Coordinates of C-alpha atoms in Angstrom, one line a residue:
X22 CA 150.4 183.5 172.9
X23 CA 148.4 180.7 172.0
X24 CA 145.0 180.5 174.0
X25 CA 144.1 177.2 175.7
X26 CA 140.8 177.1 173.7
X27 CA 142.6 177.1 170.7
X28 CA 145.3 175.1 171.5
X29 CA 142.7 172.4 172.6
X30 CA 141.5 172.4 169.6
X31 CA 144.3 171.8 167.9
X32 CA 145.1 168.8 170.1
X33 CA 141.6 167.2 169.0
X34 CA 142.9 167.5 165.4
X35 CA 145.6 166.5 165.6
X36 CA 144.1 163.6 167.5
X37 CA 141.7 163.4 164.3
X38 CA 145.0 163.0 162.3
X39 CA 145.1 159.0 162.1
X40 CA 147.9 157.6 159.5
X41 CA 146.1 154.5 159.4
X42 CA 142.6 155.9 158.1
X43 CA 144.6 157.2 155.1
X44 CA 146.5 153.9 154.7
X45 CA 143.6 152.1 154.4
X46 CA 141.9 154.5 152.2
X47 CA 144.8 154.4 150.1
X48 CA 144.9 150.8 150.1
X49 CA 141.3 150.3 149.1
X50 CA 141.8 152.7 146.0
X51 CA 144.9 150.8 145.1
X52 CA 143.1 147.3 145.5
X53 CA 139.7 148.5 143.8
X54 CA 141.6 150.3 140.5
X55 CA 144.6 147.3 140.1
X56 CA 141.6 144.2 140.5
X57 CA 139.4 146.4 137.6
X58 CA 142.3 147.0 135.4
X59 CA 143.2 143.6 135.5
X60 CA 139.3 142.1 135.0
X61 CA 138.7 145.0 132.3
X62 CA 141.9 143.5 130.8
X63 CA 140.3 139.9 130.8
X64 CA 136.9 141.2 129.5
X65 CA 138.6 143.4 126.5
X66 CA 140.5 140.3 125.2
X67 CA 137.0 138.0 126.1
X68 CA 135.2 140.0 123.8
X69 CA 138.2 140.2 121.1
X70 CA 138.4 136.2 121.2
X71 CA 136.4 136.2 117.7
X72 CA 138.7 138.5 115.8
X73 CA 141.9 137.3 118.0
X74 CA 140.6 133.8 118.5
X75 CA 142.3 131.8 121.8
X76 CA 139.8 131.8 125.3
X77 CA 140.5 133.5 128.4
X78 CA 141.6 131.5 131.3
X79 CA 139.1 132.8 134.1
X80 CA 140.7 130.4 137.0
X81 CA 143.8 131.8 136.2
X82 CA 143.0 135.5 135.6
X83 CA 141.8 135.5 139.1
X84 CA 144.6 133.6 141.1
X85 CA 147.1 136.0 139.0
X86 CA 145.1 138.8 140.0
X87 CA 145.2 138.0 143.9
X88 CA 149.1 138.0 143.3
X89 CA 149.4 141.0 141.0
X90 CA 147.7 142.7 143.6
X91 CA 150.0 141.5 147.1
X92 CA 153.1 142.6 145.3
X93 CA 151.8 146.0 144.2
X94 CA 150.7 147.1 147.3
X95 CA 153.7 145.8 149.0
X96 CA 155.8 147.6 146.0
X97 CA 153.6 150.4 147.2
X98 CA 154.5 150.6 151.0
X99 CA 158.3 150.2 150.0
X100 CA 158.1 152.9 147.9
X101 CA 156.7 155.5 150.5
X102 CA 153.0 155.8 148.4
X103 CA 151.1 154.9 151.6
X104 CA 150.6 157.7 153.1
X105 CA 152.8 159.5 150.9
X106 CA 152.1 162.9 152.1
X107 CA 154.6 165.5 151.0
X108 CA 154.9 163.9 147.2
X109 CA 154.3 166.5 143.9
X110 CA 151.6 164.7 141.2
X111 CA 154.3 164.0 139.0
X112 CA 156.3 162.3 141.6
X113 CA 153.3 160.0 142.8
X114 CA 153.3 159.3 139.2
X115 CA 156.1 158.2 138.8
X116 CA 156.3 156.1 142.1
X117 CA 152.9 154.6 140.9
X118 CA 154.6 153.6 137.3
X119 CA 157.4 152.1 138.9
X120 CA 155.0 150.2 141.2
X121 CA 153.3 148.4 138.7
X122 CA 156.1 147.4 136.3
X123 CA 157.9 145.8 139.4
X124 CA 154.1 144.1 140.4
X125 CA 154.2 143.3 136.9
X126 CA 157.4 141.6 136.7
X127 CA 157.0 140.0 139.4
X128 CA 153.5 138.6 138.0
X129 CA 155.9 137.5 134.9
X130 CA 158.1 135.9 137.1
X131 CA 155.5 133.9 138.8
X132 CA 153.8 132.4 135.8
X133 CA 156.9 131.2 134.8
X134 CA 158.2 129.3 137.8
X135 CA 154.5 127.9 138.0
X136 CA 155.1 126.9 134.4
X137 CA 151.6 129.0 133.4
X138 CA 153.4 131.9 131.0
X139 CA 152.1 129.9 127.7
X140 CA 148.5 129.8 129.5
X141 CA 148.1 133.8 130.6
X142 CA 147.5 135.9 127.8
X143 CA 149.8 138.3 126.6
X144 CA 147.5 140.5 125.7
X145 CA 145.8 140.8 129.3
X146 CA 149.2 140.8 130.1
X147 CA 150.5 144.5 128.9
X148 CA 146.9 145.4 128.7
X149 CA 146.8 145.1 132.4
X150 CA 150.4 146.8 133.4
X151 CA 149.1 150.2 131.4
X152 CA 145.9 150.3 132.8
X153 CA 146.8 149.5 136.5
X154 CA 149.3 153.0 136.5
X155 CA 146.4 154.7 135.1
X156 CA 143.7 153.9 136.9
X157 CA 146.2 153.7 140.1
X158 CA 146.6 157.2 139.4
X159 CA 143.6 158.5 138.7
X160 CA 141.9 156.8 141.9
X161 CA 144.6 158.2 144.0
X162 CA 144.1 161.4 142.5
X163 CA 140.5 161.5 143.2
X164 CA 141.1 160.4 146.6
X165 CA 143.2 162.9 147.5
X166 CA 141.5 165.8 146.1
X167 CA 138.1 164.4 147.8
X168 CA 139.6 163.7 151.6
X169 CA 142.8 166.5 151.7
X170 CA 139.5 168.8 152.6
X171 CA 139.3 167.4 155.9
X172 CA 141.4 168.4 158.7
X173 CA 142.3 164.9 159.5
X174 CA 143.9 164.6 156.6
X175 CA 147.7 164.8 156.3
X176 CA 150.5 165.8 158.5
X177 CA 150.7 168.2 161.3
X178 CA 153.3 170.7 161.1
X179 CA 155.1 173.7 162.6
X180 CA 156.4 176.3 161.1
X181 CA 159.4 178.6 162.0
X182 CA 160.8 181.7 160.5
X183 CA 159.8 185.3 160.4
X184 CA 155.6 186.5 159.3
X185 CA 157.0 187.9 156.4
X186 CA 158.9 184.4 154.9
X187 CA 156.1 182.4 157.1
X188 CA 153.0 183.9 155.7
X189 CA 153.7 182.8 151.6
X190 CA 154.5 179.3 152.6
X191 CA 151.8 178.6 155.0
X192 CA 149.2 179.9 152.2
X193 CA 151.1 177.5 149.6
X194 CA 150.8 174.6 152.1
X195 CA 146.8 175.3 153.0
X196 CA 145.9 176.3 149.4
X197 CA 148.3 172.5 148.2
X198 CA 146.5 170.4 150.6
X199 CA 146.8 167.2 148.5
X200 CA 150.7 167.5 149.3
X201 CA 149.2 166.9 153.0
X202 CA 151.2 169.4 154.9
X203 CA 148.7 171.1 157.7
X204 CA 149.9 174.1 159.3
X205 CA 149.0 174.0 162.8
X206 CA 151.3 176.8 164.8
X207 CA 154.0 179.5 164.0
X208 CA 157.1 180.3 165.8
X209 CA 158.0 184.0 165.1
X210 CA 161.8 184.3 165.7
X211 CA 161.4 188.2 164.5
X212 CA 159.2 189.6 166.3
X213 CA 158.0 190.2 170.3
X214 CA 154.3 190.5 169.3
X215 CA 151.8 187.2 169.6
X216 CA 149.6 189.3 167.3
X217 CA 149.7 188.2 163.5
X218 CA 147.4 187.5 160.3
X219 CA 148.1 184.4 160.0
X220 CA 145.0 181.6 160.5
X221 CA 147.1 179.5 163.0
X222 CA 148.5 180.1 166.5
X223 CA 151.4 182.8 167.0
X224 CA 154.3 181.8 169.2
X225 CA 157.2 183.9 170.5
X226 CA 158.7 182.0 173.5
X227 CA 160.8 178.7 173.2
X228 CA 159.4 177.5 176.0
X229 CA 156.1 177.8 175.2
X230 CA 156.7 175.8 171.0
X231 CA 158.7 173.4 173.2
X232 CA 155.7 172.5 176.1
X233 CA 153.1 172.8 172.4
X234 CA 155.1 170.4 170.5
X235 CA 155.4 167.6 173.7
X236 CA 152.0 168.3 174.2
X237 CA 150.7 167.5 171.1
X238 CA 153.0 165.1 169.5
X239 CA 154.3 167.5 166.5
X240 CA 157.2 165.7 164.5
X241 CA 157.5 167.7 161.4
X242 CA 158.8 171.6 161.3
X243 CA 159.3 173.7 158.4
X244 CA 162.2 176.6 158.3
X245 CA 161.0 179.7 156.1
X246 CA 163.9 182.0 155.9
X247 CA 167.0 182.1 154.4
X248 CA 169.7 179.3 156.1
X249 CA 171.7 181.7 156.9
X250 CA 169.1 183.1 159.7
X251 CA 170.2 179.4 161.5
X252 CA 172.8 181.3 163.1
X253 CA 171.4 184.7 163.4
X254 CA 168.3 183.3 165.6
X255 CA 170.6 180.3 166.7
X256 CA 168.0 177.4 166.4
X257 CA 170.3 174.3 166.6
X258 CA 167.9 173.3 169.3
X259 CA 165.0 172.5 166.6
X260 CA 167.0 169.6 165.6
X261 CA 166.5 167.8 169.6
X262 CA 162.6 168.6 169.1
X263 CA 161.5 167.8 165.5
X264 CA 162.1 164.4 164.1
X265 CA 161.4 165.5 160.5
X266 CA 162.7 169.4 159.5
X267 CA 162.2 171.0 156.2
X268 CA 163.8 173.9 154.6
X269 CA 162.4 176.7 152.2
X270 CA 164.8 177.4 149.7
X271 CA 163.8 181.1 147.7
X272 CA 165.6 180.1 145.0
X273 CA 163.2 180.9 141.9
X274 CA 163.0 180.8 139.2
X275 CA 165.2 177.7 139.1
X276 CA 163.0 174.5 139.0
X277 CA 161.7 172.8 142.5
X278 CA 160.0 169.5 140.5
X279 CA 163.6 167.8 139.8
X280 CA 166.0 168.6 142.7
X281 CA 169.0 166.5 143.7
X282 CA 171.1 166.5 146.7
X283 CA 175.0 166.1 146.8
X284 CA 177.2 165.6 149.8
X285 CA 180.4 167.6 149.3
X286 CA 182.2 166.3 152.7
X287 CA 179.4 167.8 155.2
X288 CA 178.7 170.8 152.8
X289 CA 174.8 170.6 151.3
X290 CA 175.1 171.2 147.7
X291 CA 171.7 171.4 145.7
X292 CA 171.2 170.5 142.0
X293 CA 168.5 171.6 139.9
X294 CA 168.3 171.0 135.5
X295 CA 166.5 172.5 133.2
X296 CA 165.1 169.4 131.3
X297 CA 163.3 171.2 128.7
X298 CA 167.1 171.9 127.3
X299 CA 167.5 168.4 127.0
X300 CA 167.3 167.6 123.3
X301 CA 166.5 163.9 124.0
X302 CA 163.5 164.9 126.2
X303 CA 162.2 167.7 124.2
X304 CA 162.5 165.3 121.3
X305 CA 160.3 162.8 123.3
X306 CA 158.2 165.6 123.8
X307 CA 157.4 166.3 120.2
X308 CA 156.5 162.6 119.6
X309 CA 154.4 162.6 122.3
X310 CA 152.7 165.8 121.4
X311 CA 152.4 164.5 117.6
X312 CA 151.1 161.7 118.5
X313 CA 148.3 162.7 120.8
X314 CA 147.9 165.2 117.8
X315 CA 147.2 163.3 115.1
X316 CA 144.8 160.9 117.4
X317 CA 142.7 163.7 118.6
X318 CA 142.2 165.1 114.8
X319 CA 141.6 161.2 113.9
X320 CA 138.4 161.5 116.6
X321 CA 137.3 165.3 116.6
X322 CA 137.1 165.8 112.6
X323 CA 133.5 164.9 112.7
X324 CA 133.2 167.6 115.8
X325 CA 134.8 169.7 113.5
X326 CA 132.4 169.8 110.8
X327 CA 129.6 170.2 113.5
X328 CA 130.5 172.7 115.2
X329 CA 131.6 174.9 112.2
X330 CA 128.0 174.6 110.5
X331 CA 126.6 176.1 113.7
X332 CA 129.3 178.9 113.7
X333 CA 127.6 179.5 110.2
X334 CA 124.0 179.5 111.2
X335 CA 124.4 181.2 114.4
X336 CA 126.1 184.5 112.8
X337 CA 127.8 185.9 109.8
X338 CA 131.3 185.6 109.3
X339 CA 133.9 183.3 109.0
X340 CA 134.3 179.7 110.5
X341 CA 137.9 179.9 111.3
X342 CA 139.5 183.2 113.0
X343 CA 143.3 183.8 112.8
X344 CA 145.1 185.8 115.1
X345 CA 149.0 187.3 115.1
X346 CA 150.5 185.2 118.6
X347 CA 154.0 185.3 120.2
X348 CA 155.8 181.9 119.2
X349 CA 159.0 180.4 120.3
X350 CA 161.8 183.3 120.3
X351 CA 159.1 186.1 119.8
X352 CA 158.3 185.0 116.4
X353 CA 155.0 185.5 114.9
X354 CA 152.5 182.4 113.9
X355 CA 149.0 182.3 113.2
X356 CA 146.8 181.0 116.2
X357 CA 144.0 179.3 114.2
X358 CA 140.5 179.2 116.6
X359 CA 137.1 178.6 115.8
X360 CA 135.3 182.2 115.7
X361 CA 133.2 182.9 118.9
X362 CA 132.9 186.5 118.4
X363 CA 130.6 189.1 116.4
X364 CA 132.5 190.9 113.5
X365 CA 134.3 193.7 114.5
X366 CA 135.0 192.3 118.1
X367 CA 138.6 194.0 118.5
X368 CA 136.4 197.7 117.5
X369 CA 134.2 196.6 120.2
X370 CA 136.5 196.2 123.4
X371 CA 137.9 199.7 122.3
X372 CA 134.5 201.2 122.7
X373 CA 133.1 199.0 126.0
X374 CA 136.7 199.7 127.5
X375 CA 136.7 203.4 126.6
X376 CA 132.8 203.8 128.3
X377 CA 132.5 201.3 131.4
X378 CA 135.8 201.9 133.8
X379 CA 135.2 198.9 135.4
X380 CA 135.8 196.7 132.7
X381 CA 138.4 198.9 131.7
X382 CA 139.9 197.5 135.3
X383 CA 139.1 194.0 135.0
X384 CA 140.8 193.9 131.4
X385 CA 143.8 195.5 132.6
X386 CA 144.3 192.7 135.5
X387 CA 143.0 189.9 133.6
X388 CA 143.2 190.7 130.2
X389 CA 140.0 189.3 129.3
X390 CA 136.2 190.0 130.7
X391 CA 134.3 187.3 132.4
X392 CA 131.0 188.8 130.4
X393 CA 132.4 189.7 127.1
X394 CA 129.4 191.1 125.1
X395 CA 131.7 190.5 121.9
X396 CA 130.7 186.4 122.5
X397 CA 128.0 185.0 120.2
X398 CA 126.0 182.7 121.9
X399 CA 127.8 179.2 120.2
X400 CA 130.9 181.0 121.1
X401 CA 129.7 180.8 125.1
X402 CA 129.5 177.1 124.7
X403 CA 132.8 176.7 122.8
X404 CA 134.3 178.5 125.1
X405 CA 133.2 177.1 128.0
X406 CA 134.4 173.8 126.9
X407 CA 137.6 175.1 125.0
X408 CA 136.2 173.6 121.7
X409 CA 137.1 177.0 119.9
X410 CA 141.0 175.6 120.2
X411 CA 141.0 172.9 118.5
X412 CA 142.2 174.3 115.2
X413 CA 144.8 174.8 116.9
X414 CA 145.6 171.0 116.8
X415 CA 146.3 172.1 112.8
X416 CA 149.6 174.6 115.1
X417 CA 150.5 171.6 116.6
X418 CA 151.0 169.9 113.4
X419 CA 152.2 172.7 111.7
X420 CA 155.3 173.3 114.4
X421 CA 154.0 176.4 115.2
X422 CA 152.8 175.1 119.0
X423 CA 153.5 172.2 121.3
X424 CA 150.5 170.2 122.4
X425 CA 151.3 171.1 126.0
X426 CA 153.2 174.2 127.3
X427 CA 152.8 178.0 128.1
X428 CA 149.5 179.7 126.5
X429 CA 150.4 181.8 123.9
X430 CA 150.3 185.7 124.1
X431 CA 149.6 188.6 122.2
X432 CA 152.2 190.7 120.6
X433 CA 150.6 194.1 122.6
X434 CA 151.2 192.1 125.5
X435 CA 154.6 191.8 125.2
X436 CA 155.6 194.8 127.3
X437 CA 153.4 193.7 130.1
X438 CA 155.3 190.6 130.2
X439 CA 158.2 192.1 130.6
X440 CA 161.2 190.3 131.6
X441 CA 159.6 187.0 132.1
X442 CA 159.7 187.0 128.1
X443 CA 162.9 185.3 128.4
X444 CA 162.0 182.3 130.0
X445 CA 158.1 181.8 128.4
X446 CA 159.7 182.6 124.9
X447 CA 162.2 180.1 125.2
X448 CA 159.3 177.5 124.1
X449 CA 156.5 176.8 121.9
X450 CA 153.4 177.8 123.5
X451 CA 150.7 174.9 123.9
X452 CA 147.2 174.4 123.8
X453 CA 146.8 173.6 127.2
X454 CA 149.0 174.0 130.5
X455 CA 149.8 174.3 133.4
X456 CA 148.0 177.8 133.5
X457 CA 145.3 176.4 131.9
X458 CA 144.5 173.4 134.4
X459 CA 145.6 175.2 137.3
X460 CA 144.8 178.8 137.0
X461 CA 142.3 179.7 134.6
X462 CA 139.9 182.7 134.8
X463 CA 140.9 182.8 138.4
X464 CA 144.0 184.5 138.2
X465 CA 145.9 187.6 137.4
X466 CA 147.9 188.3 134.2
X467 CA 150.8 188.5 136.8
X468 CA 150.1 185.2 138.5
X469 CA 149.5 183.4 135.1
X470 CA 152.9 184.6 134.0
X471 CA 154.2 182.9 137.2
X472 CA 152.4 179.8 136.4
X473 CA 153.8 179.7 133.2
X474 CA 157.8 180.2 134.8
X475 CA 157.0 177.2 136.9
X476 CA 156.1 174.6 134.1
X477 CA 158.8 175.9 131.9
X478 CA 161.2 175.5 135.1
X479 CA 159.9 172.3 136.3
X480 CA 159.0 170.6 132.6
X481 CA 159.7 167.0 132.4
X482 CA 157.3 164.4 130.3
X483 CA 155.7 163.4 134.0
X484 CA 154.4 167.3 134.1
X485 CA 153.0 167.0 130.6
X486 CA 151.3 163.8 131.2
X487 CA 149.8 165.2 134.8
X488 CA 148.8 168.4 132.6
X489 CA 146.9 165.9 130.3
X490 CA 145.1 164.4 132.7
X491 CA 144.2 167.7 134.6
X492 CA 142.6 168.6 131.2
X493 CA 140.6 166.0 130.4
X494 CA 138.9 166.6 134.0
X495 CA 138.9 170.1 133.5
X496 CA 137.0 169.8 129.7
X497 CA 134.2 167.7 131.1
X498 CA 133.7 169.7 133.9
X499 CA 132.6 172.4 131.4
X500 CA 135.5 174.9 133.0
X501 CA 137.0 175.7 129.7
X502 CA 140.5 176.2 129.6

C-alpha cells in the first residue's frame, strides 16, 4: 500500500501539473519562432532588393504578421498541438506543417480580399511558410526537451496490468518524457504483494486506486497486458473511473508510428503499413536523399581536402580506408571512411582483445571500445564529430547507401544479428539513423539492432526528416554519430 507520505507527495505534483503553464509556454515559442520567420523573411528579400530589385513593404509585413500569427496559433489549438502531450516527433511535425500552410493560406486569402496580394512579396511570401514549420519545430523541440525534465510537466497517469507487462512500459514512459506521460501509481491485478521495483506507488486493492484517483484528480490510465486479461481480471469498472484509457498493444515488430483504426460493427480492428514498401515513397526517399547528397558534397569538398592533408601529416597511410559492409539483401559494397586508425588496426584488436579480458567484454556487447588505442589522434576528433563518414556521401551517390537508414554492419557480424537480418537487410543502410541520433555509444549491439527494427517498421519521410534534424544537433554537440 501506498504510504500517506508518498501519496502526499504525489498530490503536490500533481498539483504542480498546471496545463496552462505549458500552453503558454507553448504559445510563446509558437509566437517568438512564426514573428522571426516572418521578419527574417522581410530582411532576406531587404537585403536581396539590389540583385531582385522591388522594396519591402514594412507597414505591411507587420500587419500581415500580427494575422499570420492569430490564425496559426488558432490552427494550432484546433489541431490538439497545445499541450499536445502524448504526440511522437514526427507526428508534431506533421501537425506543425499542416498548421502553417492553413496560417498561410489563410494569410493568402486575406491579402486578397484586402486587395494587398500585388503589394506583399512573393518571395517573403513562401520564404515565410518554410521557415515558420521549421523554426515552429525546432522551438517546440527545444522546449520540450528543456521543460519535460520537470515533474510538472505533462500528464499524470495510472497504470494497470501485471509488474511484469507494467514495468517495460513505465520505463518507456519515464525514459520518453517529451511524449508527457508521467507515471504516478500502479495497480497490480497479479499479484497480492504491495512490494515491487518499480519507482512509483504499488496498489493491490480497488478500493484503495479508486479513493487515489478521486483524491488526486487522475484522468488518464494505461492498460499493459494483453486485452484479453480485460476479462480474466474483469476491469470494466476502469471505464466509470478514467476519462481517458490507453491500451498497450505487444504487437512488434509491426510498426507503432503509422496506426489506423477501423470499426468493423463494434469489433476494434487495427491497421499498421509498412511504408518503406511503398514504391512512391521510397522513391521520394531517394530524391530526397540525393538531393541533400549532392548539396552537402557541394559545401563539405573544401572540408574534404582539409581534413585529408591532416590524415597525411598526422600518420602514414592512406587518406581514404575501405571496408567490406552488409548492403541491401546481404550484398557486399565498399563503405568508404576517412582513415582514423594506425596501420594494421584489425591485427591490433586481435592482440588487445586476446590480453585485456575486459575489453574482450566490452567488444563483445558493444562491438566497439570507448578507448580504442588503434585511434590516431585526428581520428579522435573525426570521430567525435562523425567527419570520418563523409565519404560515404560518395555510397550515397553511388547507390550503395541511403542518406538516412540502419547503420551498416560487418559481414562477421552477421551471425550475431541473427534473425533480425531479415528486416535490417531489407534496406540500404544509411549514414545516419535512428541508432545513430538515438542510441549511440550508449547501447548494446542487441538494443541497436532493436533500434534499427523500429525505423525500418515505422519509416515514413516525417522519420527521416526528424532523424535529420536530430543529427544536425547531435554533430555540433561533438557526440559523433
Amino acid at each position: 500500500m501506498a504510504d500517506k507520505g508518498h501519496r502526499q507527495g504525489i498530490n503536490k505534483v500533481l498539483l504542480e501539473n498546471r496545463s496552462p503553464v505549458v500552453n503558454v509556454l507553448l504559445v510563446l515559442v509558437d509566437i517568438v519562432t512564426i514573428s522571426f520567420a516572418v521578419l527574417l523573411s522581410a530582411v532576406i528579400r531587404y537585403l536581396l532588393a539590389p540583385v531582385m530589385g522591388g522594396e519591402v513593404n514594412w507597414p505591411l509585413i507587420f500587419n500581415g504578421l500580427i494575422f499570420y500569427v492569430i490564425m496559426a496559433l488558432i490552427m494550432a489549438w484546433l489541431n490538439g498541438l497545445y499541450p499536445g502531450f502524448g504526440l511522437a516527433a514526427v507526428h508534431e511535425m506533421q501537425k506543425v506543417l499542416y498548421v502553417v500552410s492553413l496560417a498561410t493560406i489563410f494569410l493568402g486569402v486575406f491579402l486578397f480580399l484586402q486587395q494587398l496580394a500585388l503589394a506583399y512579396s512573393r518571395f517573403i511570401f513562401l520564404l515565410t511558410w518554410f521557415l515558420s514549420a521549421l523554426f515552429m519545430m525546432l522551438g517546440r523541440f527545444a522546449l520540450r526537451n528543456v521543460f519535460s525534465r520537470f515533474e510538472w510537466w505533462g500528464i499524470p497517469i495510472a497504470v494497470i496490468g501485471s509488474q511484469k507487462h507494467a514495468a517495460p512500459v513505465i520505463e518507456q514512459m519515464l525514459k520518453n518524457r517529451r511524449v508527457g506521460f508521467r507515471p504516478v501509481c500502479f495497480y497490480d491485478l497479479a499479484s497480492n504483494s504491495a512490494s515491487s521495483d518499480l519507482d512509483i506507488p504499488t496498489m493491490t486493492a480497488k478500493g484503495e486506486l479508486k479513493a487515489f484517483i478521486a483524491d488526486s484528480g487522475i484522468e488518464h490510465v494505461i492498460f499493459t497486458d494483453s486485452l484479453e486479461d480485460i476479462q480474466k481480471f474483469n476491469i470494466h469498472w476502469i471505464r466509470d473511473v478514467f476519462q481517458n484509457i490507453l491500451f498497450v498493444l505487444n504487437i512488434a515488430p509491426f510498426g507503432s508510428l503509422w496506426v489506423r483504426t477501423i470499426d468493423l460493427h463494434g469489433t476494434l480492428v487495427i491497421e499498421t503499413n509498412y511504408h518503406l514498401l511503398n514504391k512512391r515513397e521510397t522513391i521520394i526517399k531517394r530524391v530526397l536523399d540525393m538531393i541533400l547528397t549532392f548539396l552537402l558534397l557541394l559545401v563539405s569538398w573544401p572540408i574534404f581536402l582539409l581534413l585529408a592533408l591532416l590524415i597525411k601529416i598526422d600518420s602514414r597511410g592512406p587518406v581514404l580506408y575501405t571496408q567490406k559492409r552488409l548492403g541491401q539483401d546481404g550484398e557486399l559494397f565498399d563503405s568508404y571512411k576517412f582513415r582514423t586508425m594506425y596501420k594494421n588496426a584489425e591485427d591490433k584488436l586481435k592482440d588487445l582483445l586476446a590480453e585485456d579480458h575486459e575489453a574482450y567484454l566490452e567488444y563483445e556487447k558493444y562491438h566497439k571500445l570507448a578507448n580504442d588505442p588503434r585511434i590516431t589522434r585526428v581520428g579522435k576528433f573525426l570521430r567525435r564529430y562523425s567527419l570520418d563518414e563523409l565519404p560515404q556521401l560518395i555510397n550515397v551517390v553511388k547507390g550503395d547507401m541511403n542518406l538516412i537508414g540502419p547503420r551498416s554492419y560487418l559481414p562477421r557480424e552477421l551471425p550475431d544479428i541473427g534473425e533480425y537480418a531479415n528486416i535490417i537487410l531489407k534496406v540500404k543502410p544509411g549514414l545516419t539513423g535512428w541508432w545513430q541520433v538515438m542510441g549511440r555509444n550508449a547501447t548494446s549491439f542487441e538494443e541497436r539492432m532493436q533500434l534499427d527494427e523500429y525505423y525500418i517498421s515505422n519509416w515514413s519521410i516525417w522519420l527521416d526528416i526528424y532523424i535529420i534534424i536530430k543529427t544536425t544537433y547531435v554533430l555540433i554537440s561533438g557526440k559523433g554519430l
